[in-house]
PDB file of C-alpha atoms in Angstrom:
ATOM      1  CA  MET H   1     -50.010 -37.516 -32.805  1.00 51.00           C
ATOM      2  CA  TYR H   2     -48.828 -34.396 -31.149  1.00 48.00           C
ATOM      3  CA  ALA H   3     -49.800 -35.694 -27.765  1.00 48.00           C
ATOM      4  CA  HIS H   4     -47.705 -38.924 -28.428  1.00 44.00           C
ATOM      5  CA  ARG H   5     -44.741 -36.898 -29.332  1.00 48.00           C
ATOM      6  CA  ALA H   6     -45.188 -34.764 -26.256  1.00 44.00           C
ATOM      7  CA  LEU H   7     -45.490 -37.802 -23.977  1.00 41.00           C
ATOM      8  CA  ALA H   8     -42.514 -39.222 -25.511  1.00 44.00           C
ATOM      9  CA  THR H   9     -40.476 -36.017 -25.141  1.00 43.00           C
ATOM     10  CA  THR H  10     -41.641 -35.894 -21.400  1.00 41.00           C
ATOM     11  CA  ASN H  11     -40.638 -39.584 -20.769  1.00 41.00           C
ATOM     12  CA  LEU H  12     -37.064 -39.085 -22.397  1.00 41.00           C
ATOM     13  CA  ALA H  13     -36.527 -35.944 -20.071  1.00 40.00           C
ATOM     14  CA  LEU H  14     -37.653 -37.772 -17.118  1.00 34.00           C
ATOM     15  CA  LYS H  15     -35.253 -40.643 -17.781  1.00 38.00           C
ATOM     16  CA  HIS H  16     -32.462 -38.097 -18.242  1.00 39.00           C
ATOM     17  CA  LEU H  17     -33.359 -36.455 -14.787  1.00 36.00           C
ATOM     18  CA  PHE H  18     -33.763 -39.916 -13.148  1.00 35.00           C
ATOM     19  CA  GLY H  19     -30.174 -40.886 -14.341  1.00 40.00           C
ATOM     20  CA  ILE H  20     -28.737 -37.609 -13.202  1.00 38.00           C
ATOM     21  CA  PHE H  21     -30.383 -38.271  -9.720  1.00 37.00           C
ATOM     22  CA  GLN H  22     -29.144 -41.786  -9.610  1.00 36.00           C
ATOM     23  CA  GLU H  23     -25.623 -40.727 -10.338  1.00 41.00           C
ATOM     24  CA  LEU H  24     -25.806 -38.225  -7.462  1.00 38.00           C
ATOM     25  CA  ASN H  25     -27.250 -40.795  -4.952  1.00 37.00           C
ATOM     26  CA  ASN H  26     -24.445 -43.309  -5.798  1.00 39.00           C
ATOM     27  CA  MET H  27     -21.707 -40.807  -5.035  1.00 44.00           C
ATOM     28  CA  ALA H  28     -19.803 -41.652  -1.924  1.00 53.00           C
ATOM     29  CA  PHE H  29     -19.220 -38.542   0.331  1.00 70.00           C
ATOM     30  CA  VAL H  30     -15.764 -38.475   1.928  1.00 75.00           C
ATOM     31  CA  ALA H  31     -14.995 -36.035   4.643  1.00 92.00           C
ATOM     32  CA  THR H  32     -11.733 -34.493   3.658  1.00 95.00           C
ATOM     33  CA  ALA H  33     -10.293 -34.280   7.406  1.00 95.00           C
ATOM     34  CA  GLU H  34     -11.037 -37.777   8.017  1.00 94.00           C
ATOM     35  CA  VAL H  35      -9.348 -38.966   4.731  1.00 94.00           C
ATOM     36  CA  CYS H  36      -6.060 -36.861   5.641  1.00 95.00           C
ATOM     37  CA  ASP H  37      -6.191 -38.423   9.148  1.00 94.00           C
ATOM     38  CA  ALA H  38      -6.410 -42.039   7.740  1.00 92.00           C
ATOM     39  CA  ASN H  39      -3.979 -41.745   4.892  1.00 92.00           C
ATOM     40  CA  PRO H  40      -0.625 -39.976   5.863  1.00 94.00           C
ATOM     41  CA  GLN H  41       1.243 -42.427   3.695  1.00 95.00           C
ATOM     42  CA  LEU H  42      -0.746 -41.175   0.674  1.00 95.00           C
ATOM     43  CA  ILE H  43      -0.080 -37.513   1.504  1.00 95.00           C
ATOM     44  CA  VAL H  44       3.834 -38.172   1.977  1.00 95.00           C
ATOM     45  CA  CYS H  45       4.148 -39.969  -1.290  1.00 96.00           C
ATOM     46  CA  GLY H  46       2.011 -37.231  -3.111  1.00 95.00           C
ATOM     47  CA  GLU H  47      -0.793 -39.321  -4.173  1.00 96.00           C
ATOM     48  CA  LEU H  48      -3.024 -37.302  -1.904  1.00 97.00           C
ATOM     49  CA  ARG H  49      -2.882 -33.366  -2.001  1.00 98.00           C
ATOM     50  CA  ALA H  50      -4.875 -30.622  -0.456  1.00 97.00           C
ATOM     51  CA  LEU H  51      -5.330 -27.416  -2.204  1.00 98.00           C
ATOM     52  CA  GLN H  52      -4.174 -24.250  -0.489  1.00 98.00           C
ATOM     53  CA  PRO H  53      -7.326 -22.659   1.529  1.00 98.00           C
ATOM     54  CA  ILE H  54      -7.873 -19.749  -1.021  1.00 98.00           C
ATOM     55  CA  PHE H  55     -11.321 -20.686  -2.506  1.00 98.00           C
ATOM     56  CA  LYS H  56     -14.802 -19.394  -1.367  1.00 98.00           C
ATOM     57  CA  ILE H  57     -17.746 -21.675  -1.224  1.00 98.00           C
ATOM     58  CA  TYR H  58     -20.675 -21.095  -3.664  1.00 98.00           C
ATOM     59  CA  GLY H  59     -23.812 -23.131  -4.572  1.00 98.00           C
ATOM     60  CA  ARG H  60     -25.994 -25.279  -2.440  1.00 97.00           C
ATOM     61  CA  ARG H  61     -23.901 -28.400  -2.417  1.00 96.00           C
ATOM     62  CA  GLN H  62     -20.980 -27.856   0.005  1.00 96.00           C
ATOM     63  CA  ILE H  63     -19.891 -31.494  -0.170  1.00 96.00           C
ATOM     64  CA  PHE H  64     -19.014 -32.877  -3.622  1.00 96.00           C
ATOM     65  CA  SER H  65     -16.470 -35.290  -5.169  1.00 96.00           C
ATOM     66  CA  GLY H  66     -15.938 -36.742  -8.645  1.00 96.00           C
ATOM     67  CA  PRO H  67     -13.412 -37.406 -11.382  1.00 98.00           C
ATOM     68  CA  ILE H  68     -11.792 -34.199 -12.603  1.00 98.00           C
ATOM     69  CA  VAL H  69     -12.013 -32.689 -15.968  1.00 98.00           C
ATOM     70  CA  THR H  70      -9.258 -29.969 -16.503  1.00 98.00           C
ATOM     71  CA  LEU H  71      -9.454 -26.776 -18.395  1.00 98.00           C
ATOM     72  CA  LYS H  72      -7.031 -23.827 -18.814  1.00 98.00           C
ATOM     73  CA  VAL H  73      -8.361 -20.629 -19.940  1.00 98.00           C
ATOM     74  CA  PHE H  74      -7.595 -16.902 -19.150  1.00 98.00           C
ATOM     75  CA  GLU H  75     -10.436 -14.310 -18.869  1.00 98.00           C
ATOM     76  CA  ASP H  76     -12.483 -16.152 -21.400  1.00 97.00           C
ATOM     77  CA  ASN H  77     -15.678 -18.350 -20.873  1.00 96.00           C
ATOM     78  CA  VAL H  78     -16.420 -20.028 -24.128  1.00 97.00           C
ATOM     79  CA  MET H  79     -14.752 -23.382 -23.358  1.00 98.00           C
ATOM     80  CA  ILE H  80     -16.235 -23.475 -19.776  1.00 98.00           C
ATOM     81  CA  ARG H  81     -19.753 -23.003 -21.125  1.00 97.00           C
ATOM     82  CA  GLU H  82     -19.063 -25.778 -23.721  1.00 97.00           C
ATOM     83  CA  PHE H  83     -17.994 -28.138 -21.159  1.00 96.00           C
ATOM     84  CA  LEU H  84     -20.950 -27.640 -18.805  1.00 98.00           C
ATOM     85  CA  GLU H  85     -23.529 -27.927 -21.689  1.00 97.00           C
ATOM     86  CA  GLU H  86     -22.227 -31.659 -22.048  1.00 97.00           C
ATOM     87  CA  ARG H  87     -23.452 -34.301 -19.729  1.00 97.00           C
ATOM     88  CA  GLY H  88     -21.389 -34.206 -16.513  1.00 97.00           C
ATOM     89  CA  ASN H  89     -21.733 -37.703 -15.347  1.00 97.00           C
ATOM     90  CA  GLY H  90     -20.790 -36.714 -11.810  1.00 97.00           C
ATOM     91  CA  ARG H  91     -17.520 -35.219 -12.935  1.00 98.00           C
ATOM     92  CA  VAL H  92     -15.941 -31.931 -11.413  1.00 98.00           C
ATOM     93  CA  LEU H  93     -14.773 -29.289 -13.808  1.00 98.00           C
ATOM     94  CA  VAL H  94     -11.513 -27.766 -12.575  1.00 98.00           C
ATOM     95  CA  VAL H  95     -10.654 -24.492 -14.480  1.00 98.00           C
ATOM     96  CA  ASP H  96      -7.299 -22.754 -14.114  1.00 98.00           C
ATOM     97  CA  GLY H  97      -8.382 -19.203 -14.898  1.00 98.00           C
ATOM     98  CA  GLY H  98      -4.782 -18.037 -14.092  1.00 98.00           C
ATOM     99  CA  GLY H  99      -6.059 -16.418 -10.848  1.00 98.00           C
ATOM    100  CA  SER H 100      -7.390 -13.551 -12.572  1.00 98.00           C
ATOM    101  CA  LEU H 101      -9.340 -11.043 -10.441  1.00 98.00           C
ATOM    102  CA  ARG H 102     -10.206  -8.741 -13.339  1.00 98.00           C
ATOM    103  CA  CYS H 103     -13.317 -10.401 -14.550  1.00 98.00           C
ATOM    104  CA  ALA H 104     -15.855 -13.319 -13.913  1.00 98.00           C
ATOM    105  CA  ILE H 105     -15.100 -16.433 -16.140  1.00 98.00           C
ATOM    106  CA  LEU H 106     -18.213 -18.409 -14.655  1.00 98.00           C
ATOM    107  CA  GLY H 107     -21.907 -17.087 -14.249  1.00 98.00           C
ATOM    108  CA  GLY H 108     -25.215 -18.229 -13.307  1.00 98.00           C
ATOM    109  CA  ASN H 109     -26.397 -19.657 -16.631  1.00 97.00           C
ATOM    110  CA  PRO H 110     -23.575 -22.066 -17.270  1.00 98.00           C
ATOM    111  CA  VAL H 111     -23.877 -23.136 -13.573  1.00 98.00           C
ATOM    112  CA  GLN H 112     -27.636 -23.964 -14.119  1.00 98.00           C
ATOM    113  CA  HIS H 113     -26.570 -25.942 -17.143  1.00 98.00           C
ATOM    114  CA  ALA H 114     -24.168 -27.857 -15.077  1.00 98.00           C
ATOM    115  CA  GLN H 115     -26.613 -28.640 -12.371  1.00 98.00           C
ATOM    116  CA  ASN H 116     -29.159 -29.931 -15.016  1.00 98.00           C
ATOM    117  CA  ASN H 117     -26.491 -31.957 -16.887  1.00 98.00           C
ATOM    118  CA  GLY H 118     -25.263 -33.887 -13.838  1.00 98.00           C
ATOM    119  CA  TRP H 119     -21.903 -32.124 -12.994  1.00 98.00           C
ATOM    120  CA  ALA H 120     -20.796 -32.583  -9.287  1.00 97.00           C
ATOM    121  CA  GLY H 121     -19.021 -29.404  -8.966  1.00 98.00           C
ATOM    122  CA  ILE H 122     -16.930 -26.696 -10.500  1.00 98.00           C
ATOM    123  CA  VAL H 123     -13.674 -25.264  -9.031  1.00 98.00           C
ATOM    124  CA  VAL H 124     -12.514 -21.910 -10.649  1.00 98.00           C
ATOM    125  CA  ASN H 125      -8.892 -20.522 -10.004  1.00 98.00           C
ATOM    126  CA  GLY H 126     -10.494 -17.124 -10.899  1.00 98.00           C
ATOM    127  CA  CYS H 127     -13.818 -15.224 -10.341  1.00 98.00           C
ATOM    128  CA  ILE H 128     -17.564 -15.910 -10.901  1.00 98.00           C
ATOM    129  CA  ARG H 129     -20.635 -13.716 -11.067  1.00 98.00           C
ATOM    130  CA  ASP H 130     -24.485 -14.078 -10.505  1.00 98.00           C
ATOM    131  CA  VAL H 131     -23.614 -15.325  -6.833  1.00 98.00           C
ATOM    132  CA  ASP H 132     -27.258 -15.245  -5.874  1.00 98.00           C
ATOM    133  CA  GLU H 133     -28.166 -17.405  -8.842  1.00 98.00           C
ATOM    134  CA  ILE H 134     -25.209 -19.772  -8.210  1.00 98.00           C
ATOM    135  CA  ASN H 135     -26.122 -20.120  -4.538  1.00 98.00           C
ATOM    136  CA  GLY H 136     -29.561 -21.307  -5.631  1.00 98.00           C
ATOM    137  CA  CYS H 137     -28.253 -24.097  -7.594  1.00 98.00           C
ATOM    138  CA  ASP H 138     -27.821 -27.740  -6.277  1.00 97.00           C
ATOM    139  CA  ILE H 139     -24.146 -27.971  -7.116  1.00 98.00           C
ATOM    140  CA  GLY H 140     -20.799 -27.389  -5.563  1.00 98.00           C
ATOM    141  CA  VAL H 141     -18.706 -24.275  -6.682  1.00 98.00           C
ATOM    142  CA  ARG H 142     -15.504 -22.968  -5.471  1.00 98.00           C
ATOM    143  CA  ALA H 143     -13.905 -19.810  -6.776  1.00 98.00           C
ATOM    144  CA  LEU H 144     -11.391 -17.187  -5.660  1.00 98.00           C
ATOM    145  CA  ALA H 145     -13.987 -14.382  -5.675  1.00 98.00           C
ATOM    146  CA  SER H 146     -17.118 -12.792  -7.326  1.00 98.00           C
ATOM    147  CA  HIS H 147     -16.701  -9.730  -9.832  1.00 98.00           C
ATOM    148  CA  PRO H 148     -19.264  -8.087 -11.894  1.00 98.00           C
ATOM    149  CA  MET H 149     -17.526  -7.740 -15.193  1.00 98.00           C
ATOM    150  CA  LYS H 150     -17.973 -10.531 -17.710  1.00 96.00           C
ATOM    151  CA  ALA H 151     -15.160 -12.445 -19.387  1.00 96.00           C
ATOM    152  CA  ASN H 152     -14.054 -12.386 -23.136  1.00 93.00           C
ATOM    153  CA  ARG H 153     -15.667 -14.829 -25.654  1.00 94.00           C
ATOM    154  CA  LYS H 154     -12.750 -15.791 -27.888  1.00 95.00           C
ATOM    155  CA  GLY H 155     -12.882 -19.655 -27.253  1.00 95.00           C
ATOM    156  CA  ILE H 156      -9.005 -19.766 -26.401  1.00 96.00           C
ATOM    157  CA  GLY H 157      -7.875 -22.373 -24.013  1.00 97.00           C
ATOM    158  CA  GLU H 158      -6.555 -25.823 -23.445  1.00 98.00           C
ATOM    159  CA  LYS H 159      -8.711 -28.888 -22.399  1.00 97.00           C
ATOM    160  CA  HIS H 160      -7.595 -31.959 -20.666  1.00 98.00           C
ATOM    161  CA  VAL H 161      -4.112 -30.553 -19.729  1.00 98.00           C
ATOM    162  CA  PRO H 162      -2.272 -30.755 -16.382  1.00 98.00           C
ATOM    163  CA  ILE H 163      -2.908 -27.585 -14.553  1.00 98.00           C
ATOM    164  CA  THR H 164      -1.347 -26.103 -11.181  1.00 98.00           C
ATOM    165  CA  ILE H 165      -3.690 -24.252  -9.039  1.00 98.00           C
ATOM    166  CA  ALA H 166      -3.544 -23.367  -5.248  1.00 97.00           C
ATOM    167  CA  GLY H 167      -0.106 -24.870  -4.955  1.00 96.00           C
ATOM    168  CA  THR H 168      -1.062 -28.237  -6.486  1.00 97.00           C
ATOM    169  CA  ARG H 169      -0.566 -29.901  -9.806  1.00 98.00           C
ATOM    170  CA  ILE H 170      -3.750 -31.440 -11.154  1.00 98.00           C
ATOM    171  CA  SER H 171      -4.287 -33.849 -14.104  1.00 98.00           C
ATOM    172  CA  ASP H 172      -7.345 -34.862 -15.964  1.00 97.00           C
ATOM    173  CA  GLY H 173      -8.932 -38.009 -14.473  1.00 97.00           C
ATOM    174  CA  GLU H 174      -7.712 -37.649 -10.957  1.00 98.00           C
ATOM    175  CA  TRP H 175     -10.372 -37.447  -8.174  1.00 98.00           C
ATOM    176  CA  LEU H 176     -11.541 -34.289  -6.405  1.00 98.00           C
ATOM    177  CA  TYR H 177     -13.198 -34.453  -2.869  1.00 97.00           C
ATOM    178  CA  ALA H 178     -14.572 -31.024  -1.457  1.00 97.00           C
ATOM    179  CA  ASP H 179     -16.209 -30.076   1.658  1.00 97.00           C
ATOM    180  CA  THR H 180     -16.323 -27.074   4.240  1.00 96.00           C
ATOM    181  CA  ASP H 181     -12.817 -27.979   5.330  1.00 97.00           C
ATOM    182  CA  GLY H 182     -11.130 -27.917   2.007  1.00 97.00           C
ATOM    183  CA  ILE H 183     -10.444 -29.544  -1.361  1.00 98.00           C
ATOM    184  CA  LEU H 184      -8.321 -32.755  -1.774  1.00 98.00           C
ATOM    185  CA  ILE H 185      -6.894 -34.023  -4.975  1.00 98.00           C
ATOM    186  CA  SER H 186      -6.269 -37.870  -5.227  1.00 97.00           C
ATOM    187  CA  GLN H 187      -4.585 -39.901  -8.015  1.00 96.00           C
ATOM    188  CA  THR H 188      -7.344 -42.628  -7.489  1.00 95.00           C
ATOM    189  CA  GLU H 189     -10.962 -42.845  -6.199  1.00 93.00           C
ATOM    190  CA  LEU H 190     -10.998 -43.072  -2.421  1.00 88.00           C
ATOM    191  CA  SER H 191     -13.230 -45.411  -0.529  1.00 75.00           C
ATOM    192  CA  VAL H 192     -15.197 -44.179   2.380  1.00 55.00           C
TER     193      VAL H 192
END
């Protein structure tokens, strides 16, 4: 009986992982420079925007894209952890941390959860820590810098609200495309 339960649990876990890998394989990777060159009309009308180049690249996945989930916090990481413990379904969490350089609002454990739960990436307008651990994860992470001090744990913030980071207004449900050239925000999903 116990062996049957263990086998059922293992099969469920394998189905979950297969679903995550299937989502990742189905994602189309778009080169940001090529998108900008091919779509000047979208840039002019504001449907396609580039974030100012202020973010450092972390994580093993340098290229990532997906629908955006927005979060606004300040020196508090509770809501970030809560989001990343949910199934990501190829989404990108974009966090307006107020640009704070006084503490890290994202660390290694939540990033591992994000990787295991199928998030495509995380963009943080603030600091991260546990950089070596994050760099070992197969997920894309962008942040302003690293900082050794941890954040508060009060659970204060706003989910699914428009945010402005790196000179660009970003809304929940828009699409983010990131590679080594930069980060683009699009009102709609772009085709390759």
